[in-house]
């Protein structure tokens, strides 16, 4: 009986899924949605490599590529919220288990993002610790549309997660990372 908006349009929800990001990274797909070639080029320049793990010879080649150089990639589950990323030797273990059967289609392979570590201070209940850290900035937006008509579209905040630079896990809820505040200079 409520008139409240309770969820995004399916298209907006799907845009955050790794499989959709994988497809958008393929040649000439992004350009179907961005008319200006220069803008499309600029957006594409921010992408890392995505490699499909389909059950075919191309997927088999991707598995072999990842197993030869597992420190260059991360394997992520194709589901909302992810939570179980595989890096390094864990990629080899995963593909030894699921590399030749349909279960591998539940994952996607991405190039590892390598941000520059910065000096940071982690404050805890027992004190503080100075260390090298990396951060991930997520931005939030509001979009309200009726069909093709956009009624509202604006930025509504951010969340900055910071983790020790040697950590492969950025989840705050398990204590692997912390919520942080940006310091802009």
mmCIF file of N, CA, C and O in Angstrom, residues 101-158:
data_model
loop_
_atom_site.group_PDB
_atom_site.id
_atom_site.type_symbol
_atom_site.label_atom_id
_atom_site.label_comp_id
_atom_site.label_asym_id
_atom_site.label_seq_id
_atom_site.Cartn_x
_atom_site.Cartn_y
_atom_site.Cartn_z
ATOM 1 N N UNK A 101 35.031 -27.999 -15.118
ATOM 2 C CA UNK A 101 33.594 -28.298 -15.114
ATOM 3 C C UNK A 101 32.777 -27.010 -15.001
ATOM 4 O O UNK A 101 33.323 -25.928 -14.804
ATOM 5 N N UNK A 102 31.481 -27.154 -15.134
ATOM 6 C CA UNK A 102 30.557 -26.020 -15.202
ATOM 7 C C UNK A 102 30.626 -25.090 -13.994
ATOM 8 O O UNK A 102 30.222 -23.938 -14.090
ATOM 9 N N UNK A 103 31.126 -25.551 -12.872
ATOM 10 C CA UNK A 103 31.181 -24.692 -11.680
ATOM 11 C C UNK A 103 32.033 -23.445 -11.908
ATOM 12 O O UNK A 103 31.810 -22.423 -11.264
ATOM 13 N N UNK A 104 32.980 -23.509 -12.815
ATOM 14 C CA UNK A 104 33.834 -22.333 -13.029
ATOM 15 C C UNK A 104 33.049 -21.161 -13.617
ATOM 16 O O UNK A 104 33.462 -20.012 -13.492
ATOM 17 N N UNK A 105 31.913 -21.405 -14.231
ATOM 18 C CA UNK A 105 31.088 -20.327 -14.791
ATOM 19 C C UNK A 105 30.476 -19.449 -13.705
ATOM 20 O O UNK A 105 29.936 -18.385 -14.004
ATOM 21 N N UNK A 106 30.563 -19.864 -12.455
ATOM 22 C CA UNK A 106 30.057 -19.061 -11.337
ATOM 23 C C UNK A 106 31.051 -17.966 -10.938
ATOM 24 O O UNK A 106 30.784 -17.199 -10.024
ATOM 25 N N UNK A 107 32.186 -17.881 -11.647
ATOM 26 C CA UNK A 107 33.250 -16.941 -11.308
ATOM 27 C C UNK A 107 33.615 -16.089 -12.516
ATOM 28 O O UNK A 107 33.300 -16.421 -13.648
ATOM 29 N N UNK A 108 34.317 -14.991 -12.235
ATOM 30 C CA UNK A 108 34.919 -14.193 -13.293
ATOM 31 C C UNK A 108 36.361 -13.894 -12.895
ATOM 32 O O UNK A 108 36.690 -13.824 -11.711
ATOM 33 N N UNK A 109 37.219 -13.758 -13.891
ATOM 34 C CA UNK A 109 38.628 -13.443 -13.661
ATOM 35 C C UNK A 109 38.864 -11.988 -14.022
ATOM 36 O O UNK A 109 38.458 -11.540 -15.100
ATOM 37 N N UNK A 110 39.485 -11.267 -13.104
ATOM 38 C CA UNK A 110 39.814 -9.853 -13.330
ATOM 39 C C UNK A 110 41.300 -9.627 -13.116
ATOM 40 O O UNK A 110 41.917 -10.302 -12.291
ATOM 41 N N UNK A 111 41.830 -8.655 -13.863
ATOM 42 C CA UNK A 111 43.184 -8.204 -13.545
ATOM 43 C C UNK A 111 43.152 -7.594 -12.156
ATOM 44 O O UNK A 111 42.181 -6.936 -11.776
ATOM 45 N N UNK A 112 44.203 -7.799 -11.411
ATOM 46 C CA UNK A 112 44.282 -7.234 -10.069
ATOM 47 C C UNK A 112 44.543 -5.731 -10.167
ATOM 48 O O UNK A 112 45.411 -5.285 -10.924
ATOM 49 N N UNK A 113 43.792 -4.960 -9.419
ATOM 50 C CA UNK A 113 44.017 -3.515 -9.328
ATOM 51 C C UNK A 113 45.153 -3.300 -8.338
ATOM 52 O O UNK A 113 45.150 -3.881 -7.251
ATOM 53 N N UNK A 114 46.118 -2.503 -8.714
ATOM 54 C CA UNK A 114 47.290 -2.297 -7.859
ATOM 55 C C UNK A 114 47.418 -0.810 -7.484
ATOM 56 O O UNK A 114 48.207 -0.081 -8.082
ATOM 57 N N UNK A 115 46.647 -0.379 -6.482
ATOM 58 C CA UNK A 115 46.746 1.024 -6.065
ATOM 59 C C UNK A 115 48.072 1.298 -5.356
ATOM 60 O O UNK A 115 48.694 0.379 -4.802
ATOM 61 N N UNK A 116 48.477 2.534 -5.389
ATOM 62 C CA UNK A 116 49.719 2.927 -4.721
ATOM 63 C C UNK A 116 49.470 3.003 -3.211
ATOM 64 O O UNK A 116 48.578 3.725 -2.759
ATOM 65 N N UNK A 117 50.238 2.242 -2.408
ATOM 66 C CA UNK A 117 50.069 2.314 -0.951
ATOM 67 C C UNK A 117 50.459 3.697 -0.419
ATOM 68 O O UNK A 117 51.348 4.358 -0.954
ATOM 69 N N UNK A 118 49.754 4.114 0.622
ATOM 70 C CA UNK A 118 50.043 5.392 1.268
ATOM 71 C C UNK A 118 50.259 5.151 2.756
ATOM 72 O O UNK A 118 49.819 4.146 3.302
ATOM 73 N N UNK A 119 50.938 6.084 3.413
ATOM 74 C CA UNK A 119 51.090 6.015 4.862
ATOM 75 C C UNK A 119 49.749 6.339 5.498
ATOM 76 O O UNK A 119 49.058 7.278 5.088
ATOM 77 N N UNK A 120 49.371 5.553 6.510
ATOM 78 C CA UNK A 120 48.099 5.772 7.173
ATOM 79 C C UNK A 120 48.238 5.346 8.632
ATOM 80 O O UNK A 120 49.202 4.678 9.005
ATOM 81 N N UNK A 121 47.272 5.727 9.427
ATOM 82 C CA UNK A 121 47.240 5.355 10.839
ATOM 83 C C UNK A 121 45.920 4.643 11.098
ATOM 84 O O UNK A 121 44.853 5.187 10.823
ATOM 85 N N UNK A 122 45.998 3.414 11.606
ATOM 86 C CA UNK A 122 44.816 2.656 11.984
ATOM 87 C C UNK A 122 44.611 2.836 13.490
ATOM 88 O O UNK A 122 45.504 2.525 14.282
ATOM 89 N N UNK A 123 43.461 3.337 13.876
ATOM 90 C CA UNK A 123 43.141 3.562 15.278
ATOM 91 C C UNK A 123 42.226 2.430 15.736
ATOM 92 O O UNK A 123 41.212 2.142 15.103
ATOM 93 N N UNK A 124 42.622 1.784 16.820
ATOM 94 C CA UNK A 124 41.828 0.686 17.372
ATOM 95 C C UNK A 124 41.551 0.966 18.848
ATOM 96 O O UNK A 124 42.059 1.947 19.413
ATOM 97 N N UNK A 125 40.783 0.083 19.468
ATOM 98 C CA UNK A 125 40.471 0.234 20.889
ATOM 99 C C UNK A 125 41.731 0.167 21.744
ATOM 100 O O UNK A 125 41.784 0.753 22.830
ATOM 101 N N UNK A 126 42.762 -0.517 21.260
ATOM 102 C CA UNK A 126 43.985 -0.680 22.058
ATOM 103 C C UNK A 126 45.077 0.318 21.701
ATOM 104 O O UNK A 126 46.171 0.253 22.238
ATOM 105 N N UNK A 127 44.810 1.232 20.802
ATOM 106 C CA UNK A 127 45.821 2.223 20.442
ATOM 107 C C UNK A 127 45.804 2.533 18.962
ATOM 108 O O UNK A 127 44.738 2.571 18.341
ATOM 109 N N UNK A 128 46.992 2.722 18.395
ATOM 110 C CA UNK A 128 47.068 3.013 16.969
ATOM 111 C C UNK A 128 48.294 2.335 16.381
ATOM 112 O O UNK A 128 49.229 1.971 17.083
ATOM 113 N N UNK A 129 48.237 2.171 15.059
ATOM 114 C CA UNK A 129 49.350 1.546 14.360
ATOM 115 C C UNK A 129 49.542 2.260 13.026
ATOM 116 O O UNK A 129 48.595 2.405 12.248
ATOM 117 N N UNK A 130 50.766 2.684 12.762
ATOM 118 C CA UNK A 130 51.089 3.295 11.479
ATOM 119 C C UNK A 130 51.450 2.183 10.499
ATOM 120 O O UNK A 130 52.159 1.253 10.856
ATOM 121 N N UNK A 131 50.935 2.284 9.275
ATOM 122 C CA UNK A 131 51.251 1.264 8.263
ATOM 123 C C UNK A 131 50.940 1.785 6.873
ATOM 124 O O UNK A 131 50.277 2.817 6.709
ATOM 125 N N UNK A 132 51.431 1.062 5.868
ATOM 126 C CA UNK A 132 51.076 1.327 4.483
ATOM 127 C C UNK A 132 49.673 0.772 4.256
ATOM 128 O O UNK A 132 49.349 -0.324 4.721
ATOM 129 N N UNK A 133 48.859 1.525 3.546
ATOM 130 C CA UNK A 133 47.474 1.113 3.339
ATOM 131 C C UNK A 133 47.023 1.493 1.936
ATOM 132 O O UNK A 133 47.640 2.328 1.262
ATOM 133 N N UNK A 134 45.951 0.850 1.507
ATOM 134 C CA UNK A 134 45.293 1.197 0.247
ATOM 135 C C UNK A 134 43.813 1.403 0.542
ATOM 136 O O UNK A 134 43.254 0.787 1.458
ATOM 137 N N UNK A 135 43.195 2.261 -0.238
ATOM 138 C CA UNK A 135 41.796 2.599 -0.007
ATOM 139 C C UNK A 135 40.972 2.390 -1.268
ATOM 140 O O UNK A 135 41.487 2.415 -2.382
ATOM 141 N N UNK A 136 39.680 2.196 -1.040
ATOM 142 C CA UNK A 136 38.720 2.071 -2.142
ATOM 143 C C UNK A 136 37.567 3.015 -1.841
ATOM 144 O O UNK A 136 36.930 2.910 -0.789
ATOM 145 N N UNK A 137 37.333 3.937 -2.748
ATOM 146 C CA UNK A 137 36.268 4.919 -2.581
ATOM 147 C C UNK A 137 35.047 4.485 -3.380
ATOM 148 O O UNK A 137 35.130 4.269 -4.590
ATOM 149 N N UNK A 138 33.950 4.322 -2.693
ATOM 150 C CA UNK A 138 32.681 4.022 -3.349
ATOM 151 C C UNK A 138 31.791 5.241 -3.259
ATOM 152 O O UNK A 138 31.735 5.904 -2.214
ATOM 153 N N UNK A 139 31.146 5.578 -4.345
ATOM 154 C CA UNK A 139 30.234 6.719 -4.329
ATOM 155 C C UNK A 139 28.806 6.223 -4.495
ATOM 156 O O UNK A 139 28.553 5.213 -5.148
ATOM 157 N N UNK A 140 27.891 6.933 -3.882
ATOM 158 C CA UNK A 140 26.484 6.584 -3.941
ATOM 159 C C UNK A 140 25.736 7.655 -4.709
ATOM 160 O O UNK A 140 26.090 8.836 -4.656
ATOM 161 N N UNK A 141 24.725 7.246 -5.403
ATOM 162 C CA UNK A 141 23.919 8.193 -6.142
ATOM 163 C C UNK A 141 22.451 7.856 -6.027
ATOM 164 O O UNK A 141 22.068 6.761 -5.623
ATOM 165 N N UNK A 142 21.655 8.835 -6.354
ATOM 166 C CA UNK A 142 20.207 8.667 -6.373
ATOM 167 C C UNK A 142 19.749 8.895 -7.801
ATOM 168 O O UNK A 142 20.137 9.887 -8.431
ATOM 169 N N UNK A 143 18.996 7.955 -8.311
ATOM 170 C CA UNK A 143 18.369 8.160 -9.613
ATOM 171 C C UNK A 143 16.923 7.714 -9.483
ATOM 172 O O UNK A 143 16.629 6.644 -8.960
ATOM 173 N N UNK A 144 16.051 8.583 -9.883
ATOM 174 C CA UNK A 144 14.622 8.306 -9.868
ATOM 175 C C UNK A 144 14.123 8.548 -11.280
ATOM 176 O O UNK A 144 14.297 9.638 -11.823
ATOM 177 N N UNK A 145 13.548 7.520 -11.864
ATOM 178 C CA UNK A 145 13.107 7.623 -13.253
ATOM 179 C C UNK A 145 11.732 7.016 -13.402
ATOM 180 O O UNK A 145 11.320 6.150 -12.626
ATOM 181 N N UNK A 146 11.054 7.474 -14.412
ATOM 182 C CA UNK A 146 9.769 6.903 -14.798
ATOM 183 C C UNK A 146 9.906 6.587 -16.284
ATOM 184 O O UNK A 146 9.900 7.490 -17.124
ATOM 185 N N UNK A 147 10.130 5.303 -16.586
ATOM 186 C CA UNK A 147 10.413 4.939 -17.968
ATOM 187 C C UNK A 147 11.736 5.552 -18.385
ATOM 188 O O UNK A 147 12.738 5.437 -17.690
ATOM 189 N N UNK A 148 11.744 6.273 -19.506
ATOM 190 C CA UNK A 148 12.955 6.935 -19.998
ATOM 191 C C UNK A 148 13.150 8.320 -19.409
ATOM 192 O O UNK A 148 14.181 8.955 -19.650
ATOM 193 N N UNK A 149 12.180 8.822 -18.651
ATOM 194 C CA UNK A 149 12.267 10.177 -18.096
ATOM 195 C C UNK A 149 12.964 10.143 -16.740
ATOM 196 O O UNK A 149 12.488 9.504 -15.798
ATOM 197 N N UNK A 150 14.117 10.805 -16.649
ATOM 198 C CA UNK A 150 14.861 10.881 -15.389
ATOM 199 C C UNK A 150 14.326 12.063 -14.598
ATOM 200 O O UNK A 150 14.348 13.205 -15.067
ATOM 201 N N UNK A 151 13.851 11.782 -13.386
ATOM 202 C CA UNK A 151 13.267 12.815 -12.529
ATOM 203 C C UNK A 151 14.329 13.401 -11.608
ATOM 204 O O UNK A 151 14.416 14.606 -11.428
ATOM 205 N N UNK A 152 15.144 12.550 -10.997
ATOM 206 C CA UNK A 152 16.246 12.973 -10.128
ATOM 207 C C UNK A 152 17.472 12.137 -10.456
ATOM 208 O O UNK A 152 17.354 10.941 -10.726
ATOM 209 N N UNK A 153 18.651 12.750 -10.397
ATOM 210 C CA UNK A 153 19.913 12.050 -10.625
ATOM 211 C C UNK A 153 21.006 12.885 -9.963
ATOM 212 O O UNK A 153 21.417 13.904 -10.505
ATOM 213 N N UNK A 154 21.450 12.450 -8.758
ATOM 214 C CA UNK A 154 22.463 13.245 -8.073
ATOM 215 C C UNK A 154 23.317 12.359 -7.170
ATOM 216 O O UNK A 154 22.927 11.262 -6.793
ATOM 217 N N UNK A 155 24.496 12.875 -6.827
ATOM 218 C CA UNK A 155 25.407 12.196 -5.915
ATOM 219 C C UNK A 155 24.854 12.328 -4.501
ATOM 220 O O UNK A 155 24.361 13.393 -4.118
ATOM 221 N N UNK A 156 24.957 11.232 -3.719
ATOM 222 C CA UNK A 156 24.370 11.297 -2.381
ATOM 223 C C UNK A 156 25.322 10.843 -1.275
ATOM 224 O O UNK A 156 24.902 10.606 -0.160
ATOM 225 N N UNK A 157 26.587 10.699 -1.571
ATOM 226 C CA UNK A 157 27.518 10.354 -0.510
ATOM 227 C C UNK A 157 28.622 9.424 -0.969
ATOM 228 O O UNK A 157 28.759 9.140 -2.151
ATOM 229 N N UNK A 158 29.402 8.977 0.001
ATOM 230 C CA UNK A 158 30.532 8.107 -0.310
ATOM 231 C C UNK A 158 30.832 7.193 0.872
ATOM 232 O O UNK A 158 30.346 7.410 1.978
#
